Protein backbone atom coordinates (compact mmCIF):
# COMPACT_ATOMS: atom_id res chain seq x y z
CA UNK A 1 0.00 0.00 0.00
CA UNK A 2 1.05 3.58 -0.64
CA UNK A 3 -1.05 6.77 -0.60
CA UNK A 4 0.72 8.30 -3.62
CA UNK A 5 -2.03 8.57 -6.21
CA UNK A 6 -0.58 10.31 -9.25
CA UNK A 7 -2.40 7.61 -11.23
CA UNK A 8 -4.16 5.59 -8.52
CA UNK A 9 -3.28 4.20 -5.11
CA UNK A 10 -0.68 1.48 -5.50
CA UNK A 11 -2.80 -1.28 -3.96
CA UNK A 12 -5.41 -0.52 -6.60
CA UNK A 13 -2.82 -0.58 -9.38
CA UNK A 14 -1.43 -3.90 -8.16
CA UNK A 15 -4.88 -5.49 -8.33
CA UNK A 16 -5.59 -3.85 -11.69
CA UNK A 17 -2.36 -5.33 -13.08
CA UNK A 18 -3.53 -8.81 -12.14
CA UNK A 19 -7.27 -8.56 -12.73
CA UNK A 20 -7.52 -5.99 -15.52
CA UNK A 21 -10.46 -3.66 -16.02
CA UNK A 22 -12.80 -5.95 -14.08
CA UNK A 23 -11.15 -4.87 -10.81
CA UNK A 24 -13.39 -2.55 -8.79
CA UNK A 25 -12.17 -0.54 -5.81
CA UNK A 26 -15.59 -0.93 -4.18
CA UNK A 27 -15.08 -4.70 -4.03
CA UNK A 28 -11.80 -4.25 -2.21
CA UNK A 29 -13.41 -1.82 0.23
CA UNK A 30 -16.24 -4.29 0.87
CA UNK A 31 -13.80 -7.11 1.63
CA UNK A 32 -11.78 -4.86 3.95
CA UNK A 33 -14.44 -3.05 5.93
CA UNK A 34 -17.64 -5.11 5.68
CA UNK A 35 -16.71 -8.75 5.19
CA UNK A 36 -13.39 -8.36 7.07
CA UNK A 37 -11.96 -11.07 4.83
CA UNK A 38 -8.94 -8.79 4.31
CA UNK A 39 -7.02 -6.59 6.77
CA UNK A 40 -4.24 -4.00 6.69
CA UNK A 41 -0.90 -4.67 8.34
CA UNK A 42 2.47 -3.02 7.78
CA UNK A 43 1.40 -1.26 4.57
CA UNK A 44 0.07 -4.47 3.03
CA UNK A 45 -3.40 -5.89 2.49
CA UNK A 46 -3.59 -9.47 3.72
CA UNK A 47 -6.17 -12.27 3.87
CA UNK A 48 -7.75 -12.53 7.30
CA UNK A 49 -7.41 -16.31 7.05
CA UNK A 50 -3.65 -15.73 7.13
CA UNK A 51 -3.68 -13.84 10.41
CA UNK A 52 -1.98 -16.79 12.12
CA UNK A 53 1.03 -16.41 9.81
CA UNK A 54 1.55 -12.79 10.83
CA UNK A 55 0.89 -13.13 14.56
CA UNK A 56 4.49 -14.23 15.01
CA UNK A 57 5.69 -10.87 13.65
CA UNK A 58 3.22 -9.10 15.93
CA UNK A 59 4.32 -11.01 19.01
CA UNK A 60 8.00 -10.48 18.23
CA UNK A 61 7.61 -6.73 17.88
CA UNK A 62 9.60 -4.59 18.62
CA UNK A 63 12.56 -6.86 19.35
CA UNK A 64 12.07 -8.73 16.07
CA UNK A 65 11.39 -5.71 13.87
CA UNK A 66 10.50 -3.51 12.14
CA UNK A 67 12.86 -3.46 9.21
CA UNK A 68 15.82 -1.33 10.07
CA UNK A 69 18.69 -1.26 12.46
CA UNK A 70 18.82 -2.76 15.93
CA UNK A 71 19.13 0.82 17.17
CA UNK A 72 15.71 1.71 15.72
CA UNK A 73 14.11 -1.38 17.28
CA UNK A 74 15.66 -0.59 20.63
CA UNK A 75 14.47 3.00 20.33
CA UNK A 76 10.89 1.81 19.71
CA UNK A 77 10.98 -0.48 22.77
CA UNK A 78 12.37 2.26 24.98
CA UNK A 79 9.82 4.78 23.73
CA UNK A 80 6.93 2.41 24.46
CA UNK A 81 8.28 1.67 27.94
CA UNK A 82 8.60 5.39 28.70
CA UNK A 83 5.02 5.98 27.53
CA UNK A 84 3.27 3.04 29.18
CA UNK A 85 0.58 5.31 30.66
CA UNK A 86 -0.09 6.86 27.25
CA UNK A 87 -0.42 3.35 25.77
CA UNK A 88 -2.94 2.35 28.45
CA UNK A 89 -4.97 5.51 27.81
CA UNK A 90 -5.17 4.87 24.04
CA UNK A 91 -6.25 1.26 24.52
CA UNK A 92 -8.80 2.29 27.17
CA UNK A 93 -10.34 4.94 24.90
CA UNK A 94 -10.56 2.55 21.98
CA UNK A 95 -12.20 -0.08 24.15
CA UNK A 96 -14.78 2.39 25.42
CA UNK A 97 -15.39 4.51 22.32
CA UNK A 98 -13.78 2.87 19.27
CA UNK A 99 -13.49 3.01 16.33
CA UNK A 100 -11.66 6.35 16.62
CA UNK A 101 -9.49 8.60 14.47
CA UNK A 102 -6.09 9.71 15.72
CA UNK A 103 -7.43 13.22 16.23
CA UNK A 104 -10.12 11.84 18.57
CA UNK A 105 -7.41 10.92 21.09
CA UNK A 106 -5.56 13.28 23.44
CA UNK A 107 -1.82 13.66 23.25
CA UNK A 108 -0.72 12.44 26.69
CA UNK A 109 2.88 11.85 25.78
CA UNK A 110 5.52 11.55 28.46
CA UNK A 111 8.50 11.15 26.16
CA UNK A 112 8.01 12.93 22.84
CA UNK A 113 8.21 11.19 19.48
CA UNK A 114 11.28 11.98 17.39
CA UNK A 115 11.23 10.35 13.97
CA UNK A 116 14.33 11.89 12.48
CA UNK A 117 12.81 11.12 9.09
CA UNK A 118 10.15 12.23 6.62
CA UNK A 119 7.28 12.27 9.09
CA UNK A 120 8.65 14.94 11.43
CA UNK A 121 8.23 15.31 15.16
CA UNK A 122 5.11 15.99 17.19
CA UNK A 123 2.91 13.21 15.80
CA UNK A 124 2.68 11.45 19.13
CA UNK A 125 -0.83 9.97 18.88
CA UNK A 126 -0.19 8.64 15.38
CA UNK A 127 3.14 7.21 16.51
CA UNK A 128 1.52 5.38 19.43
CA UNK A 129 -1.18 3.94 17.17
CA UNK A 130 1.48 2.79 14.71
CA UNK A 131 3.43 1.08 17.48
CA UNK A 132 0.30 -0.67 18.77
CA UNK A 133 -0.51 -1.66 15.18
CA UNK A 134 2.94 -3.17 14.67
CA UNK A 135 2.44 -5.18 17.84
CA UNK A 136 -0.98 -6.37 16.73
CA UNK A 137 -2.94 -4.71 19.55
CA UNK A 138 -4.94 -2.37 17.30
CA UNK A 139 -6.00 -2.50 13.66
CA UNK A 140 -7.30 -0.14 10.98
CA UNK A 141 -11.01 -0.88 10.62
CA UNK A 142 -12.12 1.79 8.15
CA UNK A 143 -11.54 5.22 6.64
CA UNK A 144 -13.11 8.61 7.28
CA UNK A 145 -11.91 10.34 4.12
CA UNK A 146 -8.14 10.04 4.37
CA UNK A 147 -8.27 9.50 8.14
CA UNK A 148 -7.77 5.98 9.43
CA UNK A 149 -10.28 4.53 11.86
CA UNK A 150 -8.69 2.47 14.64
CA UNK A 151 -10.07 -0.18 16.96
CA UNK A 152 -8.88 -3.05 19.12
CA UNK A 153 -7.70 -6.06 17.16
CA UNK A 154 -9.82 -8.38 19.27
CA UNK A 155 -12.94 -6.63 18.00
CA UNK A 156 -11.98 -6.52 14.34
CA UNK A 157 -10.14 -9.78 13.63
CA UNK A 158 -10.85 -13.35 14.70
CA UNK A 159 -9.23 -14.44 17.95
CA UNK A 160 -10.01 -18.13 17.54
CA UNK A 161 -7.51 -19.08 14.84
CA UNK A 162 -5.41 -22.03 16.04
CA UNK A 163 -1.92 -21.28 17.27
CA UNK A 164 0.79 -22.63 15.03
CA UNK A 165 4.36 -23.55 15.83
CA UNK A 166 7.30 -21.54 14.53
CA UNK A 167 8.17 -24.55 12.35
CA UNK A 168 4.73 -24.52 10.69
CA UNK A 169 4.93 -20.76 10.16
CA UNK A 170 8.42 -20.99 8.65
CA UNK A 171 7.32 -23.72 6.22
CA UNK A 172 4.26 -21.74 5.21
CA UNK A 173 6.24 -18.56 4.57
CA UNK A 174 8.99 -20.26 2.57
CA UNK A 175 6.57 -22.27 0.42
CA UNK A 176 4.31 -19.28 -0.27
CA UNK A 177 7.20 -17.08 -1.27
CA UNK A 178 8.49 -19.77 -3.62
CA UNK A 179 5.06 -19.75 -5.25
CA UNK A 180 4.87 -15.96 -5.37
CA UNK A 181 8.37 -15.20 -6.66
CA UNK A 182 8.80 -18.00 -9.19
CA UNK A 183 12.54 -18.00 -8.53
CA UNK A 184 13.77 -17.02 -5.09
CA UNK A 185 17.02 -16.76 -3.23
CA UNK A 186 17.13 -17.43 0.48
CA UNK A 187 17.28 -13.69 1.10
CA UNK A 188 13.71 -13.47 -0.25
CA UNK A 189 12.19 -15.60 2.51
CA UNK A 190 11.19 -12.67 4.71
CA UNK A 191 8.37 -12.17 7.16
CA UNK A 192 6.24 -9.05 7.01
CA UNK A 193 8.75 -6.76 8.64
CA UNK A 194 11.18 -8.67 10.83
CA UNK A 195 13.33 -10.61 8.42
CA UNK A 196 13.48 -14.32 7.73
CA UNK A 197 11.32 -16.46 10.03
CA UNK A 198 12.97 -18.50 12.76
CA UNK A 199 13.69 -21.96 11.40
CA UNK A 200 13.63 -20.98 7.72
CA UNK A 201 16.76 -23.01 6.89
CA UNK A 202 15.20 -26.18 8.28
CA UNK A 203 11.93 -25.42 6.50
CA UNK A 204 13.70 -24.98 3.16
CA UNK A 205 15.71 -28.16 3.65
CA UNK A 206 12.53 -30.12 4.42
CA UNK A 207 10.75 -28.73 1.35
CA UNK A 208 13.69 -29.68 -0.86
CA UNK A 209 13.88 -33.16 0.65
CA UNK A 210 10.13 -33.63 0.08
CA UNK A 211 10.40 -32.48 -3.52
CA UNK A 212 8.22 -29.41 -2.94
CA UNK A 213 11.13 -27.07 -3.68
CA UNK A 214 13.97 -27.66 -6.12
CA UNK A 215 17.30 -25.83 -6.45
CA UNK A 216 17.68 -23.83 -9.66
CA UNK A 217 20.56 -22.17 -11.43
CA UNK A 218 20.22 -19.10 -13.62
CA UNK A 219 22.71 -18.80 -16.45
CA UNK A 220 24.94 -15.80 -15.97
CA UNK A 221 24.02 -15.25 -12.31
CA UNK A 222 25.85 -16.32 -9.19
CA UNK A 223 24.13 -18.00 -6.28
CA UNK A 224 21.54 -20.71 -5.92
CA UNK A 225 17.88 -20.04 -6.53
CA UNK A 226 14.90 -22.18 -5.61
CA UNK A 227 11.64 -22.89 -7.42
CA UNK A 228 8.35 -24.48 -6.39
CA UNK A 229 7.98 -27.84 -8.15
CA UNK A 230 4.28 -27.37 -8.91
CA UNK A 231 4.96 -24.20 -10.88
CA UNK A 232 7.53 -25.63 -13.27
CA UNK A 233 5.11 -27.23 -15.73
CA UNK A 234 2.07 -24.99 -15.35
CA UNK A 235 0.65 -23.50 -18.57
CA UNK A 236 1.32 -19.79 -18.91
CA UNK A 237 -0.47 -17.10 -20.89
CA UNK A 238 1.69 -13.98 -21.45
CA UNK A 239 0.18 -10.53 -20.97
CA UNK A 240 1.24 -6.94 -21.41
CA UNK A 241 0.37 -4.72 -18.47
CA UNK A 242 1.54 -1.65 -16.57
CA UNK A 243 2.80 -2.18 -13.01
CA UNK A 244 2.75 0.02 -9.94
CA UNK A 245 6.27 1.22 -9.06
CA UNK A 246 5.65 -0.51 -5.69
CA UNK A 247 4.58 -3.82 -7.27
CA UNK A 248 6.26 -6.86 -5.72
CA UNK A 249 7.63 -7.85 -9.11
CA UNK A 250 9.90 -4.78 -9.01
CA UNK A 251 9.99 -3.94 -5.28
CA UNK A 252 13.23 -5.84 -4.67
CA UNK A 253 15.31 -3.78 -7.06
CA UNK A 254 18.37 -6.05 -7.08
CA UNK A 255 16.24 -9.15 -7.71
CA UNK A 256 14.48 -7.41 -10.61
CA UNK A 257 17.73 -6.19 -12.12
CA UNK A 258 19.36 -9.62 -11.88
CA UNK A 259 16.48 -11.60 -13.41
CA UNK A 260 15.11 -9.06 -15.91
CA UNK A 261 18.16 -6.87 -16.58
CA UNK A 262 15.89 -3.94 -15.72
CA UNK A 263 17.32 -1.10 -13.64
CA UNK A 264 14.52 0.58 -11.71
CA UNK A 265 14.50 3.11 -8.88
CA UNK A 266 11.65 5.05 -7.30
CA UNK A 267 12.10 8.78 -8.02
CA UNK A 268 9.12 10.24 -6.16
CA UNK A 269 11.44 11.75 -3.54
CA UNK A 270 14.15 12.74 -6.03
CA UNK A 271 14.27 16.47 -6.95
CA UNK A 272 12.68 17.05 -10.35
CA UNK A 273 15.93 18.15 -12.00
CA UNK A 274 17.67 14.94 -10.91
CA UNK A 275 15.03 12.45 -12.09
CA UNK A 276 16.04 10.15 -14.91
CA UNK A 277 12.65 8.63 -15.72
CA UNK A 278 9.96 10.71 -14.00
CA UNK A 279 7.85 11.16 -10.85
CA UNK A 280 5.49 8.16 -10.91
CA UNK A 281 6.87 5.62 -13.34
CA UNK A 282 5.02 2.43 -14.27
CA UNK A 283 7.15 -0.44 -15.64
CA UNK A 284 5.72 -2.23 -18.70
CA UNK A 285 5.59 -6.01 -18.31
CA UNK A 286 5.36 -7.82 -21.66
CA UNK A 287 5.20 -11.56 -21.20
CA UNK A 288 8.45 -12.49 -19.46
CA UNK A 289 10.21 -9.18 -20.20
CA UNK A 290 10.12 -5.67 -18.80
CA UNK A 291 10.19 -3.71 -22.06
CA UNK A 292 9.91 -0.11 -20.90
CA UNK A 293 8.39 2.36 -18.49
CA UNK A 294 5.79 5.12 -18.51
CA UNK A 295 5.85 8.34 -16.52
CA UNK A 296 2.14 8.84 -15.85
CA UNK A 297 -0.29 11.19 -14.13
CA UNK A 298 -4.07 11.26 -14.19
CA UNK A 299 -5.33 14.82 -14.59
CA UNK A 300 -8.52 14.47 -12.58
CA UNK A 301 -9.76 17.94 -13.50
CA UNK A 302 -9.86 17.13 -17.22
CA UNK A 303 -9.99 13.32 -17.11
CA UNK A 304 -6.87 13.05 -19.26
CA UNK A 305 -4.20 10.44 -18.57
CA UNK A 306 -1.00 12.40 -19.19
CA UNK A 307 2.21 10.57 -20.09
CA UNK A 308 5.09 13.09 -20.07
CA UNK A 309 7.47 10.35 -21.21
CA UNK A 310 7.42 6.76 -22.43
CA UNK A 311 10.76 4.96 -22.36
CA UNK A 312 11.65 1.74 -24.22
CA UNK A 313 14.27 -0.76 -23.11
CA UNK A 314 17.09 -1.65 -25.53
CA UNK A 315 16.22 -4.34 -28.04
CA UNK A 316 12.54 -3.45 -28.42
CA UNK A 317 10.79 -2.54 -31.66
CA UNK A 318 7.49 -1.42 -33.13
CA UNK A 319 5.64 -4.59 -32.09
CA UNK A 320 6.52 -3.84 -28.47
CA UNK A 321 5.22 -0.30 -28.97
CA UNK A 322 1.88 -1.70 -30.12
CA UNK A 323 1.70 -3.95 -27.05
CA UNK A 324 2.54 -0.99 -24.81
CA UNK A 325 -0.21 1.05 -26.46
CA UNK A 326 -2.79 -1.66 -25.70
CA UNK A 327 -1.66 -1.77 -22.06
CA UNK A 328 -1.86 2.03 -21.77
CA UNK A 329 -5.35 2.05 -23.30
CA UNK A 330 -6.45 -0.66 -20.85
CA UNK A 331 -5.25 1.43 -17.91
CA UNK A 332 -7.01 4.49 -19.31
CA UNK A 333 -10.30 2.58 -19.61
CA UNK A 334 -10.05 1.33 -16.04
CA UNK A 335 -9.34 4.84 -14.77
CA UNK A 336 -12.24 6.25 -16.79
CA UNK A 337 -9.89 8.65 -18.57
CA UNK A 338 -11.38 10.62 -21.46
CA UNK A 339 -8.11 10.79 -23.39
CA UNK A 340 -4.40 9.92 -23.28
CA UNK A 341 -1.88 12.71 -23.90
CA UNK A 342 1.63 11.62 -24.90
CA UNK A 343 4.80 13.59 -24.42
CA UNK A 344 8.21 12.15 -25.27
CA UNK A 345 8.00 8.69 -26.86
CA UNK A 346 10.61 6.27 -28.29
CA UNK A 347 11.24 6.67 -32.02
CA UNK A 348 10.46 3.02 -32.82
CA UNK A 349 7.19 3.25 -30.90
CA UNK A 350 5.88 6.54 -32.33
CA UNK A 351 3.64 5.06 -34.99
CA UNK A 352 2.05 2.59 -32.57
CA UNK A 353 1.50 5.16 -29.82
CA UNK A 354 0.10 7.73 -32.24
CA UNK A 355 -2.35 5.33 -33.85
XYZ file of C-alpha atoms in Angstrom:
355
model
C 0.000 0.000 0.000
C 1.046 3.582 -0.637
C -1.053 6.770 -0.600
C 0.715 8.299 -3.616
C -2.028 8.566 -6.209
C -0.580 10.311 -9.246
C -2.398 7.614 -11.227
C -4.161 5.589 -8.523
C -3.280 4.204 -5.109
C -0.683 1.485 -5.502
C -2.803 -1.281 -3.958
C -5.413 -0.519 -6.603
C -2.815 -0.579 -9.381
C -1.434 -3.899 -8.156
C -4.878 -5.488 -8.332
C -5.593 -3.855 -11.694
C -2.357 -5.331 -13.082
C -3.527 -8.813 -12.137
C -7.274 -8.563 -12.733
C -7.517 -5.986 -15.518
C -10.459 -3.657 -16.022
C -12.801 -5.955 -14.083
C -11.150 -4.872 -10.811
C -13.393 -2.546 -8.793
C -12.170 -0.544 -5.814
C -15.590 -0.932 -4.182
C -15.080 -4.695 -4.035
C -11.796 -4.251 -2.213
C -13.413 -1.822 0.230
C -16.241 -4.293 0.873
C -13.804 -7.112 1.633
C -11.783 -4.860 3.952
C -14.444 -3.051 5.933
C -17.636 -5.112 5.681
C -16.711 -8.753 5.193
C -13.394 -8.357 7.073
C -11.962 -11.074 4.826
C -8.937 -8.791 4.313
C -7.021 -6.589 6.765
C -4.240 -4.002 6.694
C -0.897 -4.671 8.344
C 2.472 -3.022 7.781
C 1.398 -1.265 4.566
C 0.067 -4.466 3.027
C -3.401 -5.891 2.487
C -3.588 -9.472 3.723
C -6.171 -12.274 3.867
C -7.747 -12.526 7.301
C -7.415 -16.307 7.051
C -3.648 -15.733 7.125
C -3.676 -13.835 10.411
C -1.981 -16.785 12.122
C 1.029 -16.409 9.813
C 1.552 -12.793 10.829
C 0.886 -13.133 14.558
C 4.493 -14.231 15.008
C 5.685 -10.865 13.650
C 3.216 -9.095 15.930
C 4.320 -11.009 19.009
C 8.003 -10.484 18.226
C 7.612 -6.735 17.882
C 9.596 -4.592 18.623
C 12.561 -6.861 19.348
C 12.072 -8.732 16.065
C 11.387 -5.708 13.867
C 10.500 -3.514 12.138
C 12.860 -3.456 9.210
C 15.821 -1.333 10.066
C 18.689 -1.258 12.462
C 18.819 -2.755 15.933
C 19.133 0.819 17.174
C 15.712 1.714 15.724
C 14.111 -1.377 17.277
C 15.660 -0.594 20.632
C 14.466 2.998 20.326
C 10.889 1.810 19.713
C 10.979 -0.484 22.769
C 12.374 2.262 24.984
C 9.816 4.775 23.729
C 6.927 2.414 24.460
C 8.281 1.672 27.936
C 8.602 5.389 28.700
C 5.017 5.981 27.535
C 3.266 3.037 29.180
C 0.583 5.311 30.656
C -0.090 6.864 27.251
C -0.423 3.355 25.766
C -2.943 2.348 28.450
C -4.966 5.509 27.805
C -5.167 4.871 24.043
C -6.255 1.257 24.519
C -8.797 2.288 27.170
C -10.339 4.938 24.901
C -10.564 2.545 21.985
C -12.195 -0.083 24.154
C -14.779 2.388 25.421
C -15.394 4.509 22.320
C -13.785 2.870 19.272
C -13.492 3.012 16.332
C -11.663 6.347 16.616
C -9.493 8.600 14.470
C -6.087 9.710 15.718
C -7.433 13.224 16.227
C -10.117 11.842 18.566
C -7.409 10.919 21.093
C -5.561 13.278 23.438
C -1.817 13.658 23.251
C -0.717 12.439 26.690
C 2.876 11.851 25.776
C 5.520 11.546 28.464
C 8.504 11.152 26.165
C 8.014 12.932 22.836
C 8.208 11.193 19.479
C 11.280 11.978 17.391
C 11.226 10.352 13.971
C 14.333 11.893 12.476
C 12.812 11.121 9.087
C 10.154 12.228 6.617
C 7.275 12.271 9.088
C 8.650 14.939 11.425
C 8.234 15.308 15.157
C 5.113 15.989 17.187
C 2.912 13.214 15.804
C 2.681 11.449 19.134
C -0.828 9.965 18.880
C -0.193 8.636 15.375
C 3.144 7.212 16.512
C 1.523 5.384 19.429
C -1.175 3.943 17.175
C 1.479 2.793 14.706
C 3.432 1.077 17.478
C 0.304 -0.667 18.770
C -0.512 -1.663 15.181
C 2.937 -3.167 14.668
C 2.442 -5.183 17.843
C -0.981 -6.375 16.729
C -2.936 -4.707 19.550
C -4.939 -2.371 17.297
C -5.998 -2.499 13.657
C -7.301 -0.140 10.985
C -11.008 -0.883 10.621
C -12.118 1.793 8.153
C -11.540 5.220 6.643
C -13.108 8.612 7.282
C -11.911 10.343 4.125
C -8.135 10.040 4.374
C -8.266 9.499 8.143
C -7.768 5.976 9.433
C -10.283 4.525 11.859
C -8.686 2.475 14.636
C -10.068 -0.184 16.960
C -8.885 -3.054 19.124
C -7.696 -6.064 17.157
C -9.818 -8.385 19.274
C -12.943 -6.626 17.997
C -11.985 -6.521 14.338
C -10.142 -9.778 13.626
C -10.849 -13.355 14.699
C -9.231 -14.444 17.951
C -10.006 -18.134 17.537
C -7.515 -19.075 14.838
C -5.411 -22.027 16.038
C -1.923 -21.280 17.268
C 0.795 -22.634 15.026
C 4.355 -23.552 15.833
C 7.303 -21.544 14.530
C 8.172 -24.554 12.353
C 4.734 -24.516 10.691
C 4.926 -20.761 10.163
C 8.416 -20.989 8.650
C 7.325 -23.721 6.217
C 4.259 -21.736 5.206
C 6.236 -18.562 4.573
C 8.995 -20.260 2.566
C 6.574 -22.272 0.418
C 4.308 -19.283 -0.273
C 7.196 -17.082 -1.272
C 8.490 -19.774 -3.617
C 5.061 -19.747 -5.254
C 4.873 -15.961 -5.366
C 8.368 -15.204 -6.660
C 8.802 -17.996 -9.190
C 12.537 -17.996 -8.525
C 13.771 -17.018 -5.090
C 17.023 -16.757 -3.229
C 17.131 -17.434 0.481
C 17.279 -13.687 1.097
C 13.706 -13.465 -0.248
C 12.193 -15.601 2.510
C 11.191 -12.671 4.711
C 8.374 -12.167 7.164
C 6.239 -9.053 7.014
C 8.755 -6.763 8.643
C 11.178 -8.670 10.827
C 13.329 -10.614 8.422
C 13.481 -14.318 7.731
C 11.319 -16.462 10.029
C 12.968 -18.501 12.760
C 13.692 -21.957 11.397
C 13.626 -20.982 7.715
C 16.756 -23.005 6.892
C 15.199 -26.182 8.281
C 11.931 -25.417 6.496
C 13.696 -24.978 3.159
C 15.712 -28.158 3.647
C 12.529 -30.115 4.417
C 10.753 -28.733 1.355
C 13.695 -29.676 -0.862
C 13.882 -33.162 0.648
C 10.132 -33.634 0.084
C 10.400 -32.475 -3.517
C 8.216 -29.413 -2.945
C 11.127 -27.069 -3.681
C 13.971 -27.656 -6.120
C 17.301 -25.827 -6.453
C 17.678 -23.833 -9.659
C 20.561 -22.174 -11.428
C 20.221 -19.103 -13.620
C 22.714 -18.799 -16.452
C 24.941 -15.796 -15.967
C 24.017 -15.253 -12.308
C 25.850 -16.317 -9.189
C 24.129 -18.002 -6.283
C 21.539 -20.714 -5.916
C 17.880 -20.035 -6.532
C 14.897 -22.178 -5.611
C 11.640 -22.888 -7.419
C 8.349 -24.485 -6.395
C 7.977 -27.835 -8.154
C 4.277 -27.368 -8.908
C 4.961 -24.196 -10.881
C 7.527 -25.633 -13.269
C 5.110 -27.231 -15.728
C 2.070 -24.988 -15.352
C 0.650 -23.496 -18.565
C 1.317 -19.792 -18.907
C -0.468 -17.103 -20.894
C 1.691 -13.981 -21.446
C 0.177 -10.534 -20.972
C 1.244 -6.941 -21.411
C 0.370 -4.718 -18.474
C 1.537 -1.651 -16.572
C 2.800 -2.176 -13.012
C 2.754 0.016 -9.945
C 6.274 1.220 -9.059
C 5.652 -0.511 -5.691
C 4.583 -3.819 -7.270
C 6.264 -6.860 -5.718
C 7.629 -7.850 -9.113
C 9.900 -4.783 -9.007
C 9.986 -3.942 -5.282
C 13.230 -5.840 -4.668
C 15.312 -3.784 -7.062
C 18.374 -6.052 -7.082
C 16.237 -9.148 -7.712
C 14.480 -7.412 -10.608
C 17.730 -6.188 -12.122
C 19.361 -9.619 -11.877
C 16.484 -11.599 -13.412
C 15.113 -9.058 -15.912
C 18.161 -6.872 -16.579
C 15.892 -3.941 -15.720
C 17.324 -1.097 -13.639
C 14.522 0.582 -11.705
C 14.497 3.105 -8.877
C 11.651 5.050 -7.300
C 12.099 8.781 -8.024
C 9.122 10.236 -6.158
C 11.442 11.751 -3.545
C 14.150 12.743 -6.030
C 14.265 16.474 -6.949
C 12.676 17.054 -10.353
C 15.927 18.150 -12.003
C 17.673 14.943 -10.912
C 15.030 12.447 -12.086
C 16.040 10.148 -14.908
C 12.645 8.628 -15.722
C 9.957 10.713 -13.996
C 7.851 11.157 -10.855
C 5.486 8.162 -10.912
C 6.872 5.623 -13.343
C 5.023 2.432 -14.274
C 7.154 -0.440 -15.641
C 5.718 -2.225 -18.697
C 5.586 -6.012 -18.306
C 5.357 -7.815 -21.661
C 5.201 -11.563 -21.198
C 8.452 -12.487 -19.459
C 10.209 -9.178 -20.199
C 10.120 -5.672 -18.799
C 10.188 -3.709 -22.058
C 9.910 -0.110 -20.896
C 8.388 2.361 -18.486
C 5.792 5.117 -18.514
C 5.846 8.344 -16.518
C 2.141 8.836 -15.851
C -0.286 11.195 -14.135
C -4.073 11.257 -14.191
C -5.334 14.819 -14.588
C -8.518 14.468 -12.583
C -9.761 17.939 -13.499
C -9.861 17.126 -17.224
C -9.993 13.322 -17.108
C -6.871 13.055 -19.258
C -4.198 10.442 -18.566
C -0.997 12.397 -19.193
C 2.214 10.572 -20.088
C 5.092 13.088 -20.073
C 7.466 10.354 -21.210
C 7.418 6.763 -22.434
C 10.756 4.955 -22.361
C 11.650 1.739 -24.222
C 14.267 -0.759 -23.111
C 17.088 -1.654 -25.531
C 16.219 -4.344 -28.039
C 12.543 -3.448 -28.423
C 10.785 -2.545 -31.665
C 7.485 -1.416 -33.129
C 5.643 -4.589 -32.088
C 6.520 -3.838 -28.473
C 5.218 -0.297 -28.969
C 1.877 -1.700 -30.121
C 1.702 -3.950 -27.055
C 2.544 -0.995 -24.810
C -0.214 1.052 -26.464
C -2.789 -1.661 -25.696
C -1.665 -1.765 -22.060
C -1.865 2.030 -21.770
C -5.354 2.048 -23.296
C -6.445 -0.662 -20.849
C -5.247 1.430 -17.906
C -7.015 4.494 -19.306
C -10.304 2.578 -19.609
C -10.051 1.326 -16.039
C -9.336 4.838 -14.766
C -12.243 6.250 -16.786
C -9.895 8.652 -18.573
C -11.378 10.619 -21.458
C -8.107 10.791 -23.393
C -4.398 9.920 -23.284
C -1.876 12.713 -23.895
C 1.628 11.619 -24.897
C 4.805 13.592 -24.423
C 8.211 12.153 -25.270
C 8.001 8.690 -26.858
C 10.614 6.271 -28.288
C 11.240 6.667 -32.018
C 10.456 3.019 -32.816
C 7.192 3.252 -30.898
C 5.881 6.540 -32.328
C 3.642 5.062 -34.991
C 2.052 2.592 -32.572
C 1.499 5.155 -29.818
C 0.101 7.732 -32.244
C -2.351 5.327 -33.851
